Short mmCIF file of C-alpha atoms in Angstrom, two decimals:
data_model
loop_
_atom_site.label_atom_id
_atom_site.label_comp_id
_atom_site.label_asym_id
_atom_site.label_seq_id
_atom_site.Cartn_x
_atom_site.Cartn_y
_atom_site.Cartn_z
CA UNK A 1 32.37 18.03 -9.23
CA UNK A 2 30.33 21.50 -8.63
CA UNK A 3 34.25 23.25 -9.25
CA UNK A 4 34.39 21.78 -12.61
CA UNK A 5 31.28 22.93 -14.18
CA UNK A 6 30.69 25.69 -16.87
CA UNK A 7 29.71 28.45 -14.63
CA UNK A 8 27.23 29.65 -17.62
CA UNK A 9 25.38 26.23 -17.55
CA UNK A 10 21.93 25.52 -16.41
CA UNK A 11 23.04 23.40 -13.26
CA UNK A 12 26.08 25.91 -11.90
CA UNK A 13 23.27 28.72 -11.93
CA UNK A 14 20.46 26.72 -10.43
CA UNK A 15 23.30 25.74 -7.79
CA UNK A 16 23.62 28.99 -7.16
CA UNK A 17 20.21 30.09 -6.92
CA UNK A 18 20.04 26.98 -3.98
CA UNK A 19 22.94 28.70 -2.25
CA UNK A 20 21.63 31.93 -2.21
CA UNK A 21 18.18 30.80 -1.06
CA UNK A 22 19.93 29.11 1.60
CA UNK A 23 21.92 32.13 2.73
CA UNK A 24 18.65 34.24 2.82
CA UNK A 25 17.16 31.71 4.90
CA UNK A 26 20.17 31.60 7.35
CA UNK A 27 20.07 35.45 7.96
CA UNK A 28 16.10 35.40 8.45
CA UNK A 29 16.60 32.71 11.09
CA UNK A 30 19.81 34.89 12.67
CA UNK A 31 17.70 37.70 12.73
CA UNK A 32 15.10 35.76 14.99
CA UNK A 33 12.56 34.75 12.55
CA UNK A 34 11.27 31.30 12.67
CA UNK A 35 12.05 28.63 10.60
CA UNK A 36 8.84 28.80 8.76
CA UNK A 37 8.66 32.09 8.40
CA UNK A 38 12.43 32.31 6.83
CA UNK A 39 11.78 30.42 4.53
CA UNK A 40 8.50 32.05 3.31
CA UNK A 41 10.01 35.27 3.25
CA UNK A 42 13.53 34.48 1.53
CA UNK A 43 13.45 34.47 -2.47
CA UNK A 44 13.42 31.19 -4.13
CA UNK A 45 14.22 31.46 -7.85
CA UNK A 46 12.20 28.86 -9.96
CA UNK A 47 13.41 29.95 -13.26
CA UNK A 48 15.54 27.25 -13.81
CA UNK A 49 13.53 24.58 -12.22
CA UNK A 50 11.14 22.23 -14.04
CA UNK A 51 7.85 21.38 -12.73
CA UNK A 52 7.54 17.41 -13.96
CA UNK A 53 4.04 17.72 -14.27
CA UNK A 54 2.47 19.44 -18.02
CA UNK A 55 0.40 22.38 -17.80
CA UNK A 56 -2.67 20.15 -18.66
CA UNK A 57 -1.81 17.82 -15.36
CA UNK A 58 -4.32 18.68 -12.49
CA UNK A 59 -1.89 19.72 -9.77
CA UNK A 60 -3.73 21.35 -7.29
CA UNK A 61 -0.35 22.80 -5.36
CA UNK A 62 1.69 25.20 -6.10
CA UNK A 63 4.90 23.65 -7.84
CA UNK A 64 6.71 26.54 -5.69
CA UNK A 65 4.78 26.38 -2.83
CA UNK A 66 5.96 22.46 -2.83
CA UNK A 67 9.49 23.70 -3.32
CA UNK A 68 9.64 25.87 -0.24
CA UNK A 69 7.53 23.08 1.69
CA UNK A 70 9.94 20.37 0.71
CA UNK A 71 12.82 23.00 1.81
CA UNK A 72 11.63 22.84 4.99
CA UNK A 73 11.44 19.23 5.05
CA UNK A 74 14.72 18.91 3.93
CA UNK A 75 15.59 21.22 6.83
CA UNK A 76 13.85 19.16 9.90
CA UNK A 77 14.36 15.48 8.63
CA UNK A 78 10.41 15.13 8.98
CA UNK A 79 8.60 12.40 7.43
CA UNK A 80 6.04 13.07 5.16
CA UNK A 81 3.58 12.09 7.88
CA UNK A 82 4.66 14.32 10.27
CA UNK A 83 4.80 16.81 7.68
CA UNK A 84 1.30 16.44 6.44
CA UNK A 85 0.18 17.46 10.18
CA UNK A 86 1.91 20.80 10.02
CA UNK A 87 -1.18 22.59 8.24
CA UNK A 88 0.15 26.22 9.65
CA UNK A 89 2.77 25.67 7.06
CA UNK A 90 0.30 26.00 3.88
CA UNK A 91 -0.34 29.85 4.06
CA UNK A 92 3.14 31.36 4.98
CA UNK A 93 4.67 28.92 1.96
CA UNK A 94 2.41 29.47 -0.37
CA UNK A 95 -0.21 26.46 -0.54
CA UNK A 96 -3.61 26.14 -0.21
CA UNK A 97 -3.39 23.44 2.32
CA UNK A 98 -0.41 20.74 2.88
CA UNK A 99 -1.45 17.44 0.89
CA UNK A 100 -1.29 13.96 2.49
CA UNK A 101 2.05 11.96 2.76
CA UNK A 102 1.33 10.18 -0.48
CA UNK A 103 1.35 13.48 -2.65
CA UNK A 104 4.27 14.89 -0.87
CA UNK A 105 6.12 11.49 -1.58
CA UNK A 106 5.04 11.58 -5.45
CA UNK A 107 5.68 14.98 -5.67
CA UNK A 108 9.35 14.45 -4.57
CA UNK A 109 9.77 11.03 -6.36
CA UNK A 110 7.49 11.98 -10.06
CA UNK A 111 6.86 16.07 -10.12
CA UNK A 112 10.22 17.10 -8.93
CA UNK A 113 13.24 15.75 -11.48
CA UNK A 114 17.37 15.51 -10.25
CA UNK A 115 17.55 19.28 -11.05
CA UNK A 116 14.66 20.70 -8.68
CA UNK A 117 15.97 17.51 -6.09
CA UNK A 118 19.47 18.90 -6.23
CA UNK A 119 18.42 22.37 -5.41
CA UNK A 120 16.32 21.26 -2.60
CA UNK A 121 19.19 19.58 -0.96
CA UNK A 122 21.86 22.34 -1.22
CA UNK A 123 19.58 25.04 -0.06
CA UNK A 124 18.47 23.15 3.26
CA UNK A 125 21.89 21.56 3.85
CA UNK A 126 23.49 24.72 3.58
CA UNK A 127 21.09 25.81 6.65
CA UNK A 128 21.34 23.02 8.28
CA UNK A 129 25.18 23.51 8.54
CA UNK A 130 25.01 27.42 9.20
CA UNK A 131 22.34 26.20 12.19
CA UNK A 132 25.10 24.15 13.42
CA UNK A 133 28.04 26.00 13.16
CA UNK A 134 26.78 29.12 14.10
CA UNK A 135 24.74 28.45 16.87
CA UNK A 136 21.59 29.69 15.51
CA UNK A 137 18.44 29.17 17.64
CA UNK A 138 16.46 26.53 15.18
CA UNK A 139 15.04 23.76 17.91
CA UNK A 140 13.54 21.87 14.67
CA UNK A 141 16.17 21.24 12.56
CA UNK A 142 17.58 18.00 12.27
CA UNK A 143 21.19 17.17 12.85
CA UNK A 144 24.51 18.06 11.19
CA UNK A 145 25.80 14.69 11.18
CA UNK A 146 22.51 13.34 8.96
CA UNK A 147 23.00 15.87 6.20
CA UNK A 148 26.73 15.88 5.84
CA UNK A 149 26.30 12.14 5.57
CA UNK A 150 24.06 12.42 3.04
CA UNK A 151 26.35 14.88 1.07
CA UNK A 152 29.24 11.87 1.49
CA UNK A 153 27.25 9.68 -0.80
CA UNK A 154 26.71 12.17 -3.82
CA UNK A 155 24.54 11.47 -6.78
CA UNK A 156 27.70 11.26 -8.85
CA UNK A 157 28.77 8.14 -7.38
CA UNK A 158 25.69 6.45 -6.81
CA UNK A 159 25.23 6.58 -10.77
CA UNK A 160 28.88 5.42 -11.20
CA UNK A 161 27.94 2.49 -8.89
CA UNK A 162 24.52 1.52 -10.67
CA UNK A 163 22.73 2.50 -7.65
CA UNK A 164 19.83 4.11 -9.32
CA UNK A 165 16.53 1.79 -9.34
CA UNK A 166 13.24 2.23 -11.57
CA UNK A 167 10.14 2.27 -10.51
CA UNK A 168 9.15 -1.25 -11.61
CA UNK A 169 12.25 -2.39 -9.36
CA UNK A 170 11.24 -1.06 -6.56
CA UNK A 171 7.53 -1.90 -7.16
CA UNK A 172 8.52 -5.83 -7.96
CA UNK A 173 11.12 -5.75 -4.49
CA UNK A 174 8.39 -4.28 -2.41
CA UNK A 175 5.50 -6.67 -3.77
CA UNK A 176 8.33 -9.73 -2.76
CA UNK A 177 9.09 -8.32 0.29
CA UNK A 178 5.27 -7.80 1.28
CA UNK A 179 4.51 -11.75 0.21
CA UNK A 180 7.43 -12.96 2.65
CA UNK A 181 6.18 -10.63 5.42
CA UNK A 182 2.10 -11.20 5.44
CA UNK A 183 2.51 -15.23 4.66
CA UNK A 184 3.59 -15.76 8.40
CA UNK A 185 0.23 -14.77 9.68
CA UNK A 186 -2.63 -17.20 10.19
CA UNK A 187 -5.90 -15.86 12.20
CA UNK A 188 -7.20 -19.50 12.33
CA UNK A 189 -10.56 -18.15 10.99
CA UNK A 190 -12.51 -20.73 9.25
CA UNK A 191 -11.73 -21.50 5.31
CA UNK A 192 -14.92 -20.45 4.02
CA UNK A 193 -14.92 -16.86 5.74
CA UNK A 194 -16.00 -13.91 3.56
CA UNK A 195 -12.57 -11.93 3.42
CA UNK A 196 -9.15 -13.58 3.65
CA UNK A 197 -6.37 -12.83 6.18
CA UNK A 198 -4.63 -10.95 3.11
CA UNK A 199 -7.37 -8.90 2.96
CA UNK A 200 -7.36 -6.98 6.83
CA UNK A 201 -3.48 -7.21 6.18
CA UNK A 202 -4.17 -4.71 3.25
CA UNK A 203 -6.63 -2.63 5.25
CA UNK A 204 -3.93 -2.47 8.06
CA UNK A 205 -1.31 -1.50 5.59
CA UNK A 206 -3.26 1.27 4.32
CA UNK A 207 -4.73 2.63 7.67
CA UNK A 208 -0.76 2.74 8.72
CA UNK A 209 -0.12 4.50 5.20
CA UNK A 210 -2.68 7.37 5.36
CA UNK A 211 -2.32 7.50 9.50
CA UNK A 212 -6.30 7.36 10.46
CA UNK A 213 -8.38 5.05 12.37
CA UNK A 214 -10.40 1.96 11.38
CA UNK A 215 -13.43 3.29 10.48
CA UNK A 216 -12.14 6.06 8.49
CA UNK A 217 -9.56 3.97 7.56
CA UNK A 218 -11.57 1.09 6.12
CA UNK A 219 -14.36 3.54 4.63
CA UNK A 220 -11.25 5.36 2.35
CA UNK A 221 -9.91 1.77 1.75
CA UNK A 222 -13.21 0.93 0.42
CA UNK A 223 -13.92 3.64 -1.44
CA UNK A 224 -10.75 3.00 -3.48
CA UNK A 225 -10.79 -0.72 -3.50
CA UNK A 226 -14.33 -1.18 -3.92
CA UNK A 227 -17.26 -2.12 -0.91
CA UNK A 228 -17.30 -5.86 -2.16
CA UNK A 229 -13.61 -6.16 -1.85
CA UNK A 230 -12.84 -5.35 1.43
CA UNK A 231 -14.07 -5.52 5.02
CA UNK A 232 -15.81 -2.82 7.08
CA UNK A 233 -14.26 -1.21 9.95
CA UNK A 234 -16.24 -3.31 12.77
CA UNK A 235 -15.22 -6.56 10.59
CA UNK A 236 -11.60 -5.82 10.73
CA UNK A 237 -11.55 -5.38 14.32
CA UNK A 238 -13.66 -8.70 14.63
CA UNK A 239 -10.58 -9.99 12.67
CA UNK A 240 -7.81 -8.45 14.68
CA UNK A 241 -9.14 -9.91 17.77
CA UNK A 242 -8.96 -13.58 16.40
CA UNK A 243 -5.10 -13.21 16.93
CA UNK A 244 -4.44 -13.92 20.53
CA UNK A 245 -1.24 -12.30 21.80
CA UNK A 246 0.85 -15.64 21.82
CA UNK A 247 -0.44 -16.41 17.86
CA UNK A 248 0.62 -13.03 16.90
CA UNK A 249 3.68 -13.27 18.46
CA UNK A 250 4.39 -16.65 16.83
CA UNK A 251 3.10 -15.32 13.45
CA UNK A 252 5.61 -12.58 13.81
CA UNK A 253 8.27 -15.24 14.25
CA UNK A 254 7.26 -16.72 11.26
CA UNK A 255 6.90 -13.73 9.20
CA UNK A 256 10.77 -12.78 10.54
CA UNK A 257 11.93 -16.20 9.70
CA UNK A 258 10.30 -16.12 5.74
CA UNK A 259 11.70 -12.29 5.53
CA UNK A 260 15.26 -13.32 6.53
CA UNK A 261 15.16 -16.51 4.27
CA UNK A 262 15.12 -14.06 0.98
CA UNK A 263 18.66 -12.46 2.28
CA UNK A 264 20.10 -15.40 3.74
CA UNK A 265 22.20 -16.59 0.57
CA UNK A 266 23.18 -12.53 0.21
CA UNK A 267 26.96 -12.33 1.41
CA UNK A 268 26.81 -8.53 2.57
CA UNK A 269 24.53 -9.59 5.54
CA UNK A 270 26.86 -10.46 8.24
CA UNK A 271 26.84 -13.01 10.34
CA UNK A 272 26.97 -13.00 13.30
CA UNK A 273 24.86 -10.17 14.44
CA UNK A 274 25.11 -7.17 16.72
CA UNK A 275 21.51 -6.83 18.09
CA UNK A 276 19.99 -4.10 20.09
CA UNK A 277 17.32 -4.08 22.76
CA UNK A 278 14.88 -1.43 23.84
CA UNK A 279 11.50 -0.77 25.13
CA UNK A 280 9.31 1.56 23.48
CA UNK A 281 5.43 3.62 24.50
CA UNK A 282 2.61 3.96 22.85
CA UNK A 283 0.65 6.47 24.96
CA UNK A 284 -2.91 5.60 26.57
CA UNK A 285 -5.43 8.35 27.61
CA UNK A 286 -8.22 6.15 28.12
CA UNK A 287 -9.99 4.48 31.73
CA UNK A 288 -7.15 2.19 33.13
CA UNK A 289 -9.61 -0.14 35.32
CA UNK A 290 -9.36 -3.73 34.17
CA UNK A 291 -6.30 -2.72 31.83
CA UNK A 292 -3.51 -4.83 33.13
CA UNK A 293 -1.18 -4.07 30.11
CA UNK A 294 -1.35 -0.23 30.85
CA UNK A 295 1.85 0.82 32.29
CA UNK A 296 2.37 4.03 34.56
CA UNK A 297 4.99 6.05 33.12
CA UNK A 298 4.81 8.85 35.80
CA UNK A 299 1.86 10.11 37.68
CA UNK A 300 0.02 11.37 34.69
CA UNK A 301 0.88 9.74 31.96
CA UNK A 302 -0.23 6.00 30.70
CA UNK A 303 1.25 3.91 28.19
CA UNK A 304 1.31 0.22 26.56
CA UNK A 305 4.88 -0.46 26.57
CA UNK A 306 6.66 -2.87 24.00
CA UNK A 307 10.28 -4.91 24.23
CA UNK A 308 11.78 -5.13 20.74
CA UNK A 309 15.51 -6.83 19.62
CA UNK A 310 16.61 -5.14 16.64
CA UNK A 311 20.07 -5.99 14.33
CA UNK A 312 21.85 -3.01 14.22
CA UNK A 313 25.72 -2.15 13.00
CA UNK A 314 26.38 -2.32 9.37
CA UNK A 315 24.19 -4.91 8.64
CA UNK A 316 20.32 -4.77 7.29
CA UNK A 317 18.44 -2.82 10.28
CA UNK A 318 15.42 -5.44 10.58
CA UNK A 319 13.69 -5.88 14.08
CA UNK A 320 14.20 -9.85 14.92
CA UNK A 321 12.09 -9.99 17.89
CA UNK A 322 8.75 -8.42 19.96
CA UNK A 323 7.61 -9.02 23.65
CA UNK A 324 4.64 -6.67 24.85
CA UNK A 325 5.57 -5.66 28.40
CA UNK A 326 3.39 -6.51 31.45
CA UNK A 327 4.34 -4.14 34.90
CA UNK A 328 3.05 -4.09 38.18
CA UNK A 329 0.64 -0.76 38.39
CA UNK A 330 -1.35 0.77 41.27
CA UNK A 331 -4.60 -0.08 39.26
CA UNK A 332 -3.75 -3.92 38.97
CA UNK A 333 -2.74 -7.19 40.41
CA UNK A 334 0.49 -7.42 37.97
CA UNK A 335 3.46 -9.14 39.42
CA UNK A 336 6.51 -6.79 39.49
CA UNK A 337 8.37 -6.79 36.11
CA UNK A 338 10.90 -9.24 35.62
CA UNK A 339 13.07 -7.41 32.98
CA UNK A 340 15.41 -10.48 32.60
CA UNK A 341 12.86 -12.53 31.46
CA UNK A 342 11.96 -10.50 28.73
CA UNK A 343 15.50 -10.22 27.84
CA UNK A 344 15.29 -14.08 27.91
CA UNK A 345 12.75 -14.48 25.78
CA UNK A 346 13.48 -11.94 23.15
CA UNK A 347 17.14 -13.35 22.51
CA UNK A 348 15.86 -16.66 22.96
CA UNK A 349 13.57 -16.44 19.90
CA UNK A 350 16.12 -13.87 17.72
CA UNK A 351 18.51 -16.55 18.18
CA UNK A 352 16.71 -19.11 16.10
CA UNK A 353 16.58 -16.86 13.64
CA UNK A 354 20.67 -15.43 13.21
CA UNK A 355 23.88 -16.05 15.65
CA UNK A 356 24.17 -13.57 17.89
CA UNK A 357 27.64 -11.66 18.95
CA UNK A 358 26.93 -8.71 20.87
CA UNK A 359 23.62 -7.68 22.94
CA UNK A 360 23.19 -3.63 23.56
CA UNK A 361 20.84 -2.42 26.05
CA UNK A 362 20.10 0.86 27.69
CA UNK A 363 20.03 1.79 31.45
CA UNK A 364 17.15 0.39 31.99
CA UNK A 365 18.63 -3.13 31.42
CA UNK A 366 21.42 -2.57 33.99
CA UNK A 367 20.67 -5.30 36.49
CA UNK A 368 23.05 -8.64 37.60
CA UNK A 369 20.04 -10.99 36.46
CA UNK A 370 20.03 -9.70 33.06
CA UNK A 371 24.13 -9.56 32.89
CA UNK A 372 23.62 -13.29 33.99
CA UNK A 373 20.82 -14.17 31.60
CA UNK A 374 22.75 -12.95 28.87
CA UNK A 375 25.89 -15.02 30.05
CA UNK A 376 23.38 -17.94 30.41
CA UNK A 377 22.51 -17.50 26.68
CA UNK A 378 25.97 -17.58 25.47
CA UNK A 379 26.15 -13.74 23.80
CA UNK A 380 28.40 -10.94 24.85
CA UNK A 381 26.78 -7.43 26.43
CA UNK A 382 27.62 -3.88 26.42
CA UNK A 383 25.28 -2.06 28.84
CA UNK A 384 25.73 1.44 30.27
CA UNK A 385 25.66 1.46 33.88
CA UNK A 386 23.99 3.44 36.72
CA UNK A 387 26.63 5.45 38.54
CA UNK A 388 25.91 4.42 42.01
CA UNK A 389 28.54 5.47 45.39
CA UNK A 390 31.07 2.81 44.37
CA UNK A 391 31.07 4.09 40.66
CA UNK A 392 31.45 7.61 42.02
CA UNK A 393 34.37 6.71 44.14
CA UNK A 394 36.19 5.18 41.49
CA UNK A 395 35.60 7.89 38.97
CA UNK A 396 37.00 10.36 41.96
CA UNK A 397 40.25 8.35 42.08
CA UNK A 398 40.46 7.98 38.39
CA UNK A 399 40.28 12.30 38.33
CA UNK A 400 42.59 12.71 41.25
CA UNK A 401 45.23 10.34 39.21
CA UNK A 402 44.80 12.30 36.12
CA UNK A 403 43.26 9.06 34.70
CA UNK A 404 40.75 9.02 31.38
CA UNK A 405 40.22 5.50 31.29
CA UNK A 406 39.77 2.41 33.74
CA UNK A 407 39.11 -1.14 34.18
CA UNK A 408 37.38 -2.43 36.85
CA UNK A 409 37.12 -6.93 37.38
CA UNK A 410 33.93 -7.74 38.83
CA UNK A 411 31.70 -11.03 39.04
CA UNK A 412 28.21 -11.86 39.31
CA UNK A 413 26.34 -14.25 41.61
CA UNK A 414 22.57 -14.71 41.42
CA UNK A 415 20.31 -17.69 41.77
CA UNK A 416 20.66 -18.32 38.14
CA UNK A 417 24.79 -18.78 37.91
CA UNK A 418 27.73 -16.69 38.11
CA UNK A 419 30.30 -15.40 35.56
CA UNK A 420 33.17 -12.94 35.61
CA UNK A 421 32.69 -9.17 33.92
CA UNK A 422 33.82 -5.79 33.87
CA UNK A 423 33.30 -2.40 34.45
CA UNK A 424 34.75 0.04 31.70
CA UNK A 425 35.05 3.58 32.83
CA UNK A 426 35.69 5.89 29.74
CA UNK A 427 34.87 9.68 28.55
CA UNK A 428 31.50 10.39 27.70
CA UNK A 429 30.75 10.81 24.44
CA UNK A 430 28.10 13.56 25.41
CA UNK A 431 30.32 15.97 27.16
CA UNK A 432 32.36 16.36 29.89
CA UNK A 433 32.59 13.42 32.64
CA UNK A 434 32.88 9.48 32.72
CA UNK A 435 30.42 6.60 31.55
CA UNK A 436 30.49 3.36 33.17
CA UNK A 437 29.98 0.10 31.23
CA UNK A 438 29.67 -3.64 32.01
CA UNK A 439 30.54 -6.38 30.05
CA UNK A 440 31.63 -9.50 30.28
CA UNK A 441 34.14 -9.49 27.71
CA UNK A 442 37.77 -9.14 28.36
CA UNK A 443 39.12 -5.59 27.49
CA UNK A 444 42.15 -4.08 28.29
CA UNK A 445 42.61 -0.28 29.25
CA UNK A 446 44.38 0.49 25.84
CA UNK A 447 41.34 -0.70 23.85
CA UNK A 448 38.22 0.10 26.40
CA UNK A 449 37.35 3.30 24.95
CA UNK A 450 37.18 2.32 21.30
CA UNK A 451 35.66 -1.00 22.26
CA UNK A 452 32.56 1.04 24.16
CA UNK A 453 31.95 3.29 20.99
CA UNK A 454 30.59 0.47 19.27
CA UNK A 455 27.66 1.07 21.72
CA UNK A 456 26.78 4.26 19.85
CA UNK A 457 25.24 1.75 17.12
CA UNK A 458 22.24 0.93 19.63
CA UNK A 459 21.10 4.53 18.94
CA UNK A 460 19.77 2.70 15.21
CA UNK A 461 16.83 1.42 17.31
CA UNK A 462 15.43 5.12 18.30
CA UNK A 463 15.09 5.91 14.42
CA UNK A 464 13.66 2.35 14.06
CA UNK A 465 11.13 3.54 16.77
CA UNK A 466 10.30 7.05 15.24
CA UNK A 467 10.06 5.45 11.71
CA UNK A 468 7.71 2.19 13.19
CA UNK A 469 5.66 4.99 15.44
CA UNK A 470 5.30 7.72 12.64
CA UNK A 471 5.17 6.30 9.18
CA UNK A 472 3.36 2.53 9.93
CA UNK A 473 1.47 2.60 12.97
CA UNK A 474 -2.31 3.17 12.43
CA UNK A 475 -4.44 5.08 14.98
CA UNK A 476 -6.75 3.18 17.47
CA UNK A 477 -8.50 4.23 20.50
CA UNK A 478 -9.69 0.44 21.49
CA UNK A 479 -9.11 -0.59 25.08
CA UNK A 480 -8.82 -4.34 23.92
CA UNK A 481 -5.21 -5.17 24.15
CA UNK A 482 -5.23 -7.89 21.20
CA UNK A 483 -6.02 -4.51 18.55
CA UNK A 484 -3.05 -2.75 20.63
CA UNK A 485 -0.77 -5.38 20.14
CA UNK A 486 -1.66 -5.94 16.71
CA UNK A 487 -1.17 -2.66 15.42
CA UNK A 488 2.30 -2.04 16.85
CA UNK A 489 3.37 -5.95 15.99
CA UNK A 490 1.98 -4.92 11.96
CA UNK A 491 3.60 -1.51 12.39
CA UNK A 492 7.00 -3.77 13.06
CA UNK A 493 6.15 -5.50 10.06
CA UNK A 494 5.87 -2.87 7.59
CA UNK A 495 9.16 -1.42 8.98
CA UNK A 496 10.94 -4.74 8.05
CA UNK A 497 9.31 -4.90 4.73
CA UNK A 498 10.49 -1.43 4.03
CA UNK A 499 14.09 -2.42 5.49
CA UNK A 500 14.09 -6.13 3.25
CA UNK A 501 12.91 -4.16 0.20
CA UNK A 502 15.55 -1.97 0.53
CA UNK A 503 18.50 -4.26 1.14
CA UNK A 504 17.12 -6.62 -1.95
CA UNK A 505 16.90 -3.65 -3.98
CA UNK A 506 20.95 -3.21 -3.13
CA UNK A 507 21.86 -6.60 -2.91
CA UNK A 508 23.05 -7.10 -6.58
CA UNK A 509 24.89 -3.62 -6.76
CA UNK A 510 28.78 -3.93 -6.72
CA UNK A 511 31.14 -2.26 -4.25
CA UNK A 512 30.39 -1.62 -0.30
CA UNK A 513 26.62 -1.60 0.58
CA UNK A 514 25.52 1.74 1.35
CA UNK A 515 22.92 1.05 4.42
CA UNK A 516 21.11 4.82 3.88
CA UNK A 517 17.63 3.56 2.23
CA UNK A 518 16.94 3.85 -1.36
CA UNK A 519 13.39 5.15 -0.68
CA UNK A 520 11.95 6.56 2.50
CA UNK A 521 9.52 4.68 4.62
CA UNK A 522 6.38 6.84 3.37
CA UNK A 523 7.37 5.95 -0.27
CA UNK A 524 7.61 2.16 0.69
CA UNK A 525 3.98 2.11 2.45
CA UNK A 526 2.86 3.86 -0.64
CA UNK A 527 4.01 1.09 -2.73
CA UNK A 528 2.82 -1.80 -0.65
CA UNK A 529 -0.46 -0.18 -0.87
CA UNK A 530 -0.07 0.74 -4.94
CA UNK A 531 0.19 -3.32 -5.25
CA UNK A 532 -3.18 -3.42 -3.57
CA UNK A 533 -5.49 -0.43 -4.57
CA UNK A 534 -6.40 -0.10 -8.13
CA UNK A 535 -5.04 3.58 -9.33
CA UNK A 536 -7.96 6.18 -9.27
#
């Protein structure tokens, strides 16, 4: 522990320097500087920080500049890919340019030793806590809970539990997870085709890793892999179009089953599971004529919509099912979207893989048909309800009576059946006010508030979407929906490979499973690609 350190030891001095850097950055922020300038203008003492690259190593990026850059990342919580886009950080932080995500990942894992990583975390986490505790304006800062939870998992505890993994362990496990994931897809192309399906999956993985489109990605991949060993961009797109939407979803189902088979014997994988259903969007900026799968978000913005069902809570956070959303828009003849049918398809497919105990949805799924569909499928549900006049009257009565919690019995009657359910009125977790939840479980007033807290597990799905779209989704401007769907489903597959890799790495560790990932999403994609691409 820090208070038992020899005050003259290198580590104690290094930690003092880290806190000093954090204090300076905080003071600059309080004075009104931006986070970028606050880091740039603060003193970062590097005398006790070891550059992991020897002097003869071709390291084009300043060591001190990279320390400052990764302090910025640790404060904001940005992914490597997002950080690589912020080229405006380069000059003030002492770099010629911000390197790409693979270099950032290698710098953190290889160039920085434990002492440098500890320095960065201490300085950055001090700043994050001060910003939140003192209400300092810094819009890009990460939530305080993220750094507090991370600090509760100390390096000493990890080492005592044997939770340090070698590169060889990570590499081998990533290959295992990748092979399980890729094996579920079959384009149906001829057996004598020039390229096997796996070669297209390799290229798609690379494109997701570097965040580029098909032509550029194919060219860069061929440069590293060899022109004879990988397809051209137009060949790749033709192969992708061989996967019609139904066969692609079937392929994802097969891949999910293979991934789950790798962990079915692990006692730490809890069954039955709690799952969350949500809808995410991928922006579309082109012409909408003849684009029935494009939805209108508002008067100006358009997007493709995808629904997913994910395992949440204290379990491995895999995505079990994906469903494209087809809605009625002004430019097509689509029927109105029946959201309960989307729910039925997602839950039905997911139940083929694992038993489901509870389904969590957001207010977009507040509909009697959704409630009845979930009841018919034999699962419990917890859904926040839109507050209309009826609910508002109950809330006003509660306030008049001084009640913080109330439970109202109700029932659902639709053409698909009927069932008894309840509305739970509990204090909002986002401030003053009351939140209303719908559930088909019998919950008493004394346990309603505690029961509704499990809804917070659903927020894991927001982090999933952030990783999928920020770390794994390759770029494309294609109007062909087969391409759009393939790119999204494949990004979800890479996310699952990352999570399975992390689970398998920690499955043999004694003690309580720690669900924070061992390696970042960017590191996992880099490792998947390193299994495919010869080193430079």
